[in-house]
Each structure stands twice: as structure tokens, then as C-alpha cells.
Short mmCIF file of C-alpha atoms in Angstrom, two decimals:
data_model
loop_
_atom_site.label_atom_id
_atom_site.label_comp_id
_atom_site.label_asym_id
_atom_site.label_seq_id
_atom_site.Cartn_x
_atom_site.Cartn_y
_atom_site.Cartn_z
CA UNK A 24 148.51 218.04 118.39
CA UNK A 25 145.36 216.69 119.99
CA UNK A 26 144.95 214.16 122.79
CA UNK A 27 142.49 211.79 121.10
CA UNK A 28 144.27 208.46 120.91
CA UNK A 29 143.49 205.17 119.20
CA UNK A 30 145.87 202.24 119.11
CA UNK A 31 145.83 200.12 116.02
CA UNK A 32 145.41 196.54 117.25
CA UNK A 33 144.81 194.89 113.89
CA UNK A 34 147.45 192.63 112.42
CA UNK A 35 149.58 194.44 109.87
CA UNK A 36 149.11 191.63 107.39
CA UNK A 37 145.31 191.92 107.21
CA UNK A 38 144.53 191.90 103.51
CA UNK A 39 140.78 192.45 103.44
CA UNK A 40 138.36 193.96 105.98
CA UNK A 41 135.84 191.61 107.55
CA UNK A 42 132.12 191.91 106.87
CA UNK A 43 131.42 193.63 110.19
CA UNK A 44 134.26 196.16 109.85
CA UNK A 45 133.09 199.43 108.39
CA UNK A 46 135.74 202.07 107.68
CA UNK A 47 134.02 205.42 107.14
CA UNK A 48 135.49 207.69 104.44
CA UNK A 49 137.73 210.55 105.57
CA UNK A 50 136.57 214.15 105.04
CA UNK A 51 138.35 216.66 102.84
CA UNK A 52 141.65 216.94 104.75
CA UNK A 53 145.33 217.40 104.00
CA UNK A 54 147.73 214.59 104.91
CA UNK A 55 151.52 214.64 104.71
CA UNK A 56 153.62 211.54 105.28
CA UNK A 57 157.35 211.46 106.11
CA UNK A 58 158.66 207.96 105.51
CA UNK A 59 161.99 206.28 106.17
CA UNK A 60 161.48 203.10 104.15
CA UNK A 61 160.38 202.55 100.58
CA UNK A 62 157.94 199.85 101.76
CA UNK A 63 156.05 202.26 104.02
CA UNK A 64 156.04 204.97 101.35
CA UNK A 65 154.56 202.47 98.91
CA UNK A 66 151.83 201.47 101.38
CA UNK A 67 150.93 205.11 102.01
CA UNK A 68 150.88 205.78 98.26
CA UNK A 69 148.50 202.86 97.74
CA UNK A 70 146.32 204.08 100.59
CA UNK A 71 146.03 207.46 98.89
CA UNK A 72 144.40 205.71 95.93
CA UNK A 73 141.75 204.08 98.13
CA UNK A 74 138.17 205.34 97.63
CA UNK A 75 137.85 206.25 101.33
CA UNK A 76 140.66 208.77 101.01
CA UNK A 77 139.27 210.14 97.76
CA UNK A 78 138.66 213.58 99.27
CA UNK A 79 141.97 213.75 101.15
CA UNK A 80 144.99 215.52 99.68
CA UNK A 81 148.01 213.29 100.35
CA UNK A 82 151.67 214.19 99.95
CA UNK A 83 154.57 211.83 100.61
CA UNK A 84 158.27 212.51 101.11
CA UNK A 85 161.20 210.62 102.55
CA UNK A 86 163.31 211.60 105.52
CA UNK A 87 161.18 210.63 108.52
CA UNK A 88 161.04 212.73 111.66
CA UNK A 89 164.00 214.97 110.78
CA UNK A 90 162.46 215.95 107.44
CA UNK A 91 159.15 216.77 109.13
CA UNK A 92 160.74 219.02 111.73
CA UNK A 93 162.69 220.86 109.07
CA UNK A 94 159.69 221.21 106.75
CA UNK A 95 157.42 222.81 109.33
CA UNK A 96 159.89 225.39 110.57
CA UNK A 97 158.74 227.60 107.71
CA UNK A 98 155.42 226.06 106.61
CA UNK A 99 152.04 225.46 108.29
CA UNK A 100 151.25 221.88 109.29
CA UNK A 101 148.48 219.89 107.55
CA UNK A 102 145.45 218.27 109.20
CA UNK A 103 147.34 214.97 109.57
CA UNK A 104 151.06 214.18 109.77
CA UNK A 105 152.24 210.59 109.34
CA UNK A 106 155.72 209.95 110.73
CA UNK A 107 157.78 206.82 110.29
CA UNK A 108 160.63 206.43 112.76
CA UNK A 109 162.85 203.62 113.97
CA UNK A 110 164.45 204.01 117.42
CA UNK A 111 162.53 204.52 120.68
CA UNK A 112 164.59 207.51 121.82
CA UNK A 113 164.34 209.09 118.38
CA UNK A 114 160.53 209.02 118.60
CA UNK A 115 160.23 210.91 121.87
CA UNK A 116 163.02 213.41 121.14
CA UNK A 117 161.69 214.06 117.67
CA UNK A 118 158.11 214.56 118.88
CA UNK A 119 159.27 217.12 121.43
CA UNK A 120 160.99 219.06 118.66
CA UNK A 121 158.00 218.68 116.33
CA UNK A 122 155.67 220.05 119.00
CA UNK A 123 157.48 223.38 118.84
CA UNK A 124 156.59 223.85 115.16
CA UNK A 125 153.27 221.94 114.98
CA UNK A 126 150.03 223.91 114.65
CA UNK A 127 147.22 223.35 117.14
CA UNK A 128 144.64 220.80 115.92
CA UNK A 129 147.06 218.80 113.78
CA UNK A 130 146.75 215.06 114.27
CA UNK A 131 149.93 212.97 114.32
CA UNK A 132 150.19 209.28 113.40
CA UNK A 133 153.45 207.49 114.26
CA UNK A 134 154.61 204.34 112.44
CA UNK A 135 157.37 202.31 114.10
CA UNK A 136 158.60 198.76 114.66
CA UNK A 137 158.80 199.24 118.44
CA UNK A 138 155.97 197.23 120.04
CA UNK A 139 155.93 198.55 123.62
CA UNK A 140 152.85 199.52 125.63
CA UNK A 141 154.91 201.84 127.86
CA UNK A 142 156.08 203.72 124.78
CA UNK A 143 152.52 203.88 123.48
CA UNK A 144 151.29 205.45 126.72
CA UNK A 145 154.07 208.00 126.57
CA UNK A 146 153.13 208.84 122.99
CA UNK A 147 149.52 209.32 124.03
CA UNK A 148 150.65 211.64 126.81
CA UNK A 149 152.51 213.70 124.24
CA UNK A 150 149.38 214.00 122.11
CA UNK A 151 149.96 211.39 119.38
CA UNK A 152 146.65 210.44 117.75
CA UNK A 153 147.56 206.93 116.59
CA UNK A 154 150.48 204.52 116.80
CA UNK A 155 150.81 201.83 114.12
CA UNK A 156 153.25 198.93 114.27
CA UNK A 157 155.19 198.43 111.03
CA UNK A 158 155.33 196.85 108.54
CA UNK A 159 152.06 198.44 107.43
CA UNK A 160 149.67 197.71 104.58
CA UNK A 161 147.61 200.21 102.60
CA UNK A 162 144.54 199.16 104.59
CA UNK A 163 146.36 199.90 107.88
CA UNK A 164 147.01 203.44 106.68
CA UNK A 165 143.43 203.91 105.46
CA UNK A 166 142.06 202.60 108.75
CA UNK A 167 144.32 204.90 110.76
CA UNK A 168 143.58 208.11 108.85
CA UNK A 169 139.83 207.50 108.60
CA UNK A 170 139.67 206.49 112.26
CA UNK A 171 140.96 209.91 113.31
CA UNK A 172 137.71 211.44 112.10
CA UNK A 173 135.34 208.79 113.47
CA UNK A 174 135.27 209.25 117.23
CA UNK A 175 133.78 206.23 119.06
CA UNK A 176 131.06 208.38 120.62
CA UNK A 177 130.02 209.83 117.26
CA UNK A 178 127.09 208.45 115.32
CA UNK A 179 128.30 205.76 112.92
CA UNK A 180 128.62 206.80 109.32
CA UNK A 181 126.16 204.96 107.11
CA UNK A 182 127.16 201.91 105.09
CA UNK A 183 126.34 202.01 101.37
CA UNK A 184 125.35 198.75 99.67
CA UNK A 185 125.10 198.87 95.87
CA UNK A 186 123.01 196.26 94.03
CA UNK A 187 123.38 195.97 90.25
CA UNK A 188 122.30 193.49 87.60
CA UNK A 189 124.89 191.78 85.43
CA UNK A 190 122.37 192.08 82.60
CA UNK A 191 119.05 193.82 82.11
CA UNK A 192 115.97 191.94 83.27
CA UNK A 193 117.67 189.65 85.79
CA UNK A 194 115.63 190.97 88.72
CA UNK A 195 118.32 193.06 90.42
CA UNK A 196 115.81 195.68 91.58
CA UNK A 197 113.54 193.02 93.04
CA UNK A 198 116.48 191.52 94.92
CA UNK A 199 117.63 194.96 96.12
CA UNK A 200 114.18 195.87 97.45
CA UNK A 201 113.65 192.54 99.23
CA UNK A 202 117.14 192.57 100.75
CA UNK A 203 116.59 196.15 101.99
CA UNK A 204 113.28 195.01 103.49
CA UNK A 205 115.08 192.19 105.34
CA UNK A 206 117.77 194.57 106.61
CA UNK A 207 115.10 196.92 107.96
CA UNK A 208 112.60 194.39 109.29
CA UNK A 209 114.66 191.41 110.40
CA UNK A 210 117.91 193.16 111.35
CA UNK A 211 116.10 196.25 112.72
CA UNK A 212 118.57 198.55 110.98
CA UNK A 213 117.28 201.92 109.75
CA UNK A 214 117.60 201.71 105.97
CA UNK A 215 116.89 203.84 102.93
CA UNK A 216 116.51 202.54 99.39
CA UNK A 217 117.72 204.97 96.73
CA UNK A 218 116.21 204.16 93.33
CA UNK A 219 118.80 205.40 90.84
CA UNK A 220 116.84 204.41 87.73
CA UNK A 221 115.13 207.77 87.40
CA UNK A 222 113.33 206.98 84.15
CA UNK A 223 112.11 203.44 84.81
CA UNK A 224 112.60 202.77 88.54
CA UNK A 225 110.25 200.28 90.22
CA UNK A 226 110.95 200.82 93.93
CA UNK A 227 107.83 202.98 94.33
CA UNK A 228 105.69 200.24 92.78
CA UNK A 229 107.32 197.44 94.78
CA UNK A 230 106.80 199.25 98.09
CA UNK A 231 103.34 200.54 97.09
CA UNK A 232 104.46 204.16 97.43
CA UNK A 233 103.69 207.15 95.20
CA UNK A 234 105.57 210.11 96.71
CA UNK A 235 105.34 213.52 95.08
CA UNK A 236 109.09 214.06 95.52
CA UNK A 237 112.15 211.87 95.38
CA UNK A 238 115.74 211.52 94.33
CA UNK A 239 115.35 213.61 91.15
CA UNK A 240 114.61 216.70 93.26
CA UNK A 241 117.95 216.23 95.01
CA UNK A 242 120.00 215.50 91.89
CA UNK A 243 118.67 218.51 90.01
CA UNK A 244 119.12 220.83 93.04
CA UNK A 245 122.60 219.95 94.35
CA UNK A 246 123.00 223.31 96.11
CA UNK A 247 119.96 222.60 98.30
CA UNK A 248 121.04 219.12 99.41
CA UNK A 249 121.41 218.83 103.18
CA UNK A 250 120.00 216.51 105.84
CA UNK A 251 116.76 218.48 106.23
CA UNK A 252 116.15 218.56 102.48
CA UNK A 253 116.81 214.84 102.08
CA UNK A 254 114.49 214.05 105.02
CA UNK A 255 111.66 215.86 103.25
CA UNK A 256 112.19 213.76 100.13
CA UNK A 257 112.09 210.39 101.92
CA UNK A 258 108.95 208.31 101.80
CA UNK A 259 108.45 206.14 104.89
CA UNK A 260 107.63 202.51 104.07
CA UNK A 261 107.95 200.90 107.52
CA UNK A 262 109.33 201.86 110.93
CA UNK A 263 112.88 201.14 109.76
CA UNK A 264 112.63 201.48 105.98
CA UNK A 265 112.44 204.65 103.89
CA UNK A 266 112.47 205.22 100.14
CA UNK A 267 114.15 207.84 97.99
CA UNK A 268 111.99 207.18 94.97
CA UNK A 269 112.62 207.72 91.28
CA UNK A 270 110.04 209.78 89.36
CA UNK A 271 109.79 207.02 86.70
CA UNK A 272 108.65 209.51 84.08
CA UNK A 273 110.07 210.55 80.72
CA UNK A 274 109.50 214.29 81.08
CA UNK A 275 113.24 214.84 81.39
CA UNK A 276 116.34 213.29 79.91
CA UNK A 277 118.46 211.98 82.77
CA UNK A 278 121.99 212.62 81.56
CA UNK A 279 124.23 213.07 84.60
CA UNK A 280 127.84 213.98 85.21
CA UNK A 281 130.17 211.60 87.02
CA UNK A 282 129.73 213.32 90.42
CA UNK A 283 126.00 214.04 90.13
CA UNK A 284 124.99 211.83 93.07
CA UNK A 285 127.94 212.59 95.37
CA UNK A 286 126.15 215.13 97.57
CA UNK A 287 123.10 212.86 97.89
CA UNK A 288 125.21 209.86 98.97
CA UNK A 289 127.32 211.92 101.37
CA UNK A 290 124.21 213.34 103.03
CA UNK A 291 122.51 209.94 103.27
CA UNK A 292 125.61 208.58 105.02
CA UNK A 293 125.15 211.12 107.81
CA UNK A 294 121.47 210.33 108.37
CA UNK A 295 121.01 206.58 107.81
CA UNK A 296 122.96 203.56 109.11
CA UNK A 297 122.32 201.64 105.88
CA UNK A 298 121.78 202.87 102.32
CA UNK A 299 120.84 200.41 99.57
CA UNK A 300 121.47 201.73 96.06
CA UNK A 301 119.33 200.21 93.34
CA UNK A 302 121.79 200.81 90.47
CA UNK A 303 120.33 200.52 86.95
CA UNK A 304 121.96 198.28 84.37
CA UNK A 305 123.84 200.89 82.38
CA UNK A 306 127.49 201.85 82.12
CA UNK A 307 128.32 205.51 82.65
CA UNK A 308 130.65 207.63 84.75
CA UNK A 309 128.18 208.00 87.60
CA UNK A 310 127.13 204.33 87.78
CA UNK A 311 130.76 203.23 87.84
CA UNK A 312 131.49 205.84 90.54
CA UNK A 313 128.50 204.67 92.60
CA UNK A 314 129.70 201.05 92.50
CA UNK A 315 133.34 201.83 93.28
CA UNK A 316 132.34 204.20 96.10
CA UNK A 317 130.02 201.71 97.82
CA UNK A 318 131.09 199.85 100.94
CA UNK A 319 129.68 196.55 99.69
CA UNK A 320 128.47 195.40 96.28
CA UNK A 321 125.99 192.72 95.26
CA UNK A 322 125.84 191.65 91.60
CA UNK A 323 122.67 189.85 90.55
CA UNK A 324 123.05 187.44 87.62
CA UNK A 325 120.94 184.90 85.76
CA UNK A 326 122.64 181.56 85.00
CA UNK A 327 123.50 182.12 81.33
CA UNK A 328 126.59 182.96 79.28
CA UNK A 329 126.01 186.71 78.87
CA UNK A 330 125.50 187.11 82.62
CA UNK A 331 128.63 185.07 83.31
CA UNK A 332 130.72 187.27 81.02
CA UNK A 333 129.32 190.50 82.48
CA UNK A 334 129.70 189.31 86.08
CA UNK A 335 133.33 188.38 85.39
CA UNK A 336 133.99 191.80 83.86
CA UNK A 337 132.38 193.59 86.80
CA UNK A 338 134.33 191.48 89.29
CA UNK A 339 137.65 192.16 87.61
CA UNK A 340 137.03 195.90 87.31
CA UNK A 341 135.79 196.32 90.88
CA UNK A 342 138.56 194.24 92.45
CA UNK A 343 141.18 196.28 90.58
CA UNK A 344 139.53 199.59 91.53
CA UNK A 345 138.98 198.59 95.20
CA UNK A 346 142.10 196.64 96.25
CA UNK A 347 141.56 197.30 99.98
CA UNK A 348 137.85 196.47 100.07
CA UNK A 349 135.90 193.27 100.46
CA UNK A 350 135.50 191.31 97.24
CA UNK A 351 132.11 191.96 95.59
CA UNK A 352 129.39 189.40 96.26
CA UNK A 353 127.03 187.93 93.70
CA UNK A 354 123.89 185.85 93.67
CA UNK A 355 122.17 183.85 90.96
CA UNK A 356 118.53 184.70 90.28
CA UNK A 357 115.76 183.10 88.21
CA UNK A 358 117.34 179.68 88.57
CA UNK A 359 115.37 176.77 87.12
CA UNK A 360 113.38 178.35 84.30
CA UNK A 361 111.59 175.43 82.58
CA UNK A 362 113.19 174.23 79.34
CA UNK A 363 115.94 176.86 79.51
CA UNK A 364 119.55 175.62 79.36
CA UNK A 365 121.53 177.00 82.31
CA UNK A 366 125.09 177.28 83.57
CA UNK A 367 125.06 175.58 86.95
CA UNK A 368 126.32 177.31 90.08
CA UNK A 369 129.52 175.27 90.20
CA UNK A 370 130.58 176.24 86.68
CA UNK A 371 129.61 179.85 87.35
CA UNK A 372 131.71 179.90 90.51
CA UNK A 373 134.69 178.33 88.76
CA UNK A 374 134.71 181.07 86.11
CA UNK A 375 134.21 183.90 88.62
CA UNK A 376 136.57 182.29 91.17
CA UNK A 377 133.98 183.00 93.85
CA UNK A 378 130.92 181.16 95.11
CA UNK A 379 127.46 182.77 94.78
CA UNK A 380 125.96 183.70 98.13
CA UNK A 381 122.53 182.49 97.01
CA UNK A 382 120.73 180.82 94.11
CA UNK A 383 117.19 182.19 94.04
CA UNK A 384 114.74 179.85 92.29
CA UNK A 385 112.47 180.93 89.44
CA UNK A 386 108.96 181.34 90.91
CA UNK A 387 106.84 183.47 88.59
CA UNK A 388 103.64 182.98 90.61
CA UNK A 389 105.05 184.26 93.89
CA UNK A 390 107.22 187.05 92.45
CA UNK A 391 104.45 188.12 90.08
CA UNK A 392 101.90 188.33 92.88
CA UNK A 393 104.29 190.35 95.03
CA UNK A 394 105.04 192.78 92.21
CA UNK A 395 101.39 193.29 91.27
CA UNK A 396 100.36 193.81 94.90
CA UNK A 397 103.20 196.16 95.82
CA UNK A 398 104.49 193.70 98.43
CA UNK A 399 107.71 191.99 99.40
CA UNK A 400 108.16 188.21 99.23
CA UNK A 401 108.25 188.07 103.03
CA UNK A 402 104.78 189.66 103.10
CA UNK A 403 103.43 187.09 100.63
CA UNK A 404 105.04 184.08 102.32
CA UNK A 405 107.13 184.83 105.43
CA UNK A 406 108.38 181.29 105.90
CA UNK A 407 109.23 180.64 102.25
CA UNK A 408 112.76 179.52 101.41
CA UNK A 409 113.25 182.58 99.19
CA UNK A 410 112.45 184.90 102.11
CA UNK A 411 115.14 183.14 104.11
CA UNK A 412 117.56 183.66 101.22
CA UNK A 413 116.95 187.39 101.23
CA UNK A 414 117.62 187.47 104.97
CA UNK A 415 120.87 185.51 104.51
CA UNK A 416 121.97 187.95 101.80
CA UNK A 417 121.14 190.86 104.12
CA UNK A 418 123.24 189.30 106.88
CA UNK A 419 126.21 188.75 104.57
CA UNK A 420 126.09 192.31 103.24
CA UNK A 421 125.79 193.98 106.65
CA UNK A 422 127.81 191.57 108.78
CA UNK A 423 124.93 191.44 111.25
CA UNK A 424 123.00 188.52 112.66
CA UNK A 425 119.24 188.28 112.84
CA UNK A 426 117.91 190.52 115.61
CA UNK A 427 114.36 189.23 115.73
CA UNK A 428 113.17 187.81 119.04
CA UNK A 429 113.50 184.02 119.18
CA UNK A 430 110.26 182.29 118.38
CA UNK A 431 108.70 180.06 121.00
CA UNK A 432 108.35 176.33 120.75
CA UNK A 433 105.82 174.88 118.34
CA UNK A 434 104.18 173.25 121.36
CA UNK A 435 103.84 176.54 123.25
CA UNK A 436 100.23 177.27 122.11
CA UNK A 437 99.12 173.73 123.11
CA UNK A 438 100.87 173.99 126.48
CA UNK A 439 99.18 177.36 127.12
CA UNK A 440 95.73 175.86 126.44
CA UNK A 441 96.41 172.93 128.74
CA UNK A 442 97.50 175.28 131.51
CA UNK A 443 94.27 177.27 131.17
CA UNK A 444 92.28 174.04 131.73
#
């Protein structure tokens, strides 16, 4: 057992992580849980179905500490052992016995109802990696296991934000690119935009970039994908923003398997604090996997019936597939098209059972100029209300506040001139 310790101080009843809590996925490890109660076994089972433990191999059995000691007398220990135990004396005595059969390097997580700091310190001294107060939820278990492989001094694992349109032509790519720009420029967070629409992607056009290489080179050469290879494929847009561009050509047919982008996403997580996925409006194994595997999701919808239906379907599917994650977010785009009947934001929210985080107005002049010039809305009109909306969306998705330096008073230039006189 190792001496790295982390006490779980979250409330056991926490149902959904906050915007600023980022739980990095666990690596490919083996986990074995020995439970005493059906409730804990059920929570661990649910945790094993969470996307962040997708690479972990989890096995559960009843019997608690005694069963663990007996099991490892004749078998090697896994990377992580989860032990549920009741009495204080049973914990310490059992751990001493377990230590005699536990392999070096195995991490041990103890679950118990005893809430005692003295006991916790003694457990740390004995090499316990984490101590969780029961009753536990699936998210508690996910947080504990993943936390064992995310040391505080280690570089944070990147957060993936997936942006997808509820329907084709709703401007999801434009929203994704402007939000990524706000994350990089206004929040000063190193960000990469991955354009996943290999045939028709527009990120290169929107950022006025024409790189010779991009994401296709990585997808079609999975054996070569590592941090150095990905770095060579990135096109630098600004100090904090890079682009993994789509070729946007029809020379190939882009039929991918479900796990085609896994190595690209995993590598990007290790090199960039924030990854924005521009997910095309199509339904396939890999697009569904990209959405479910993301840390946060933004659905872009126009205010009409087809978008409402599709947004509702996406919400229901994603909430069922990601029970321990934050609920997906959505925004309305192209609001206020002249002479077009619309579903207002209130009716949309009632059907989705969630409020939109923004309602972006229809402004063909400004958006058209930005698209034709290869610029972002903030470059066309920095103080425009729409630019502020993109910043607010960026803040909601990342859980970060604006990091720009506060602007001086409007009277500052006049005061400076008077002082010079």
C-alpha cells in the first residue's frame, strides 16, 4: 500500500458535480471492491458504469475486510482495493492483516460510517489512500478512484467540451469557435479546437487558417498518435488558442469506427487544459461516444419544432448515459429571424425542463462579415452583446470567471490629459 492520502470531504449526498469540479478519467486499472452492505455494492456497481471509469476493470463481491484478506492469501492484489467495514477496531486489525498479503503499489480505499479524524490519521499512517464516509453515492466512488491517479502536484488533465447542433444549419460550429475564442482570450486558458467534421469542417475558414496537416492525419495513423505528433498537427491561432483542423476535402470517405478518435482525445487531454470538440450533426457510434465521453456538453438549437424535438432527445439520451455528470447545457441561436414563427425560450425551456444559457439573436450582417473575413464576433465588435454572450457561455462551460484585467474608468483618459496640463 502507498502513503499518498486524500480525505473525501464532499457530502455523501452530492448528486451532481459543480461546474468548477473536474474529475479526470481513471487510467486502465483493476479495481476490486469488498462490500458489506447492498447499498454500497449498488453504488460501486453504478460507479463502474460511469464514463470516467470506462477503462477500469471493476469486480465486486460481498464479505468486507474478511473476504479481502482471504481472497489475497492465494491471489495477487489489484491496482485498487475498496473495503467497506463497520467497527473502528475491525478497520485497524483488518488492515494489519491485509498488509501481510497486499502487494506493493496497491492503493486501498476504506469506506466506513466512523467519522473520526484520529482514526483517519491512523489510517493514513498505515498507508490507506482514501477514506470515505458512508453512505456513499456512485459519484463518491468515481471521485475517490479517479482521485488516486490525479496527484495535486500533477498537471491537470484537460477538460473536454463538446458542442453539437440539434439540427443541421443552426450555427453550432460558429458558436463552438466563438466560445473557444472566449475561453482562450478572455479566460486565458490554453485551448484547442478539434474540428470533427472532416469533410465539411469550417474551423479553418473561421480562424483564417489553412494548415497542411490536421486531425485526419491523426485519425488515419492511430499508431503514431502521441503528444509530439499531435503538437506537430496543431495550428496556432493566438497565444492561447490552437486548431486541429479538418481537411474539408472529399478525397476520402470518412467512415470511422466507434473508437476512432479515442487516442486523439486521450492525447489532447494530456497536453491542453481545455479541448473544444466541434461535433458534426450526424448520428454514429463515434459521435455518440464523443458526446458521452465529454466533460461538458453544449447543444445549439434554433427556436423551431424540429430543434425542440432533437434537443429533447439528446437531453434524455445524455442524461441517461451520464447519470453522475452535469446536465447538458443548451443555447438558442438565430433568434428573431424576420417573419419566421418561433418557439419562445419559455416554451422551449418547459419542454426541455431546463433553461437555455443564452439566446443569441439573428444578425446576418455581423455573422456574415465575420465568416467572410475569417474573424470572430469579438474581433468584429468587441463590445457587442453577442460577444458578451459567448463569454458567458464560456464561463458556464468552464466554471471560470473572466480573467481579463479590470478596465479603467471611462473618465481616466480625460483625467490623464488634465494632469498633463
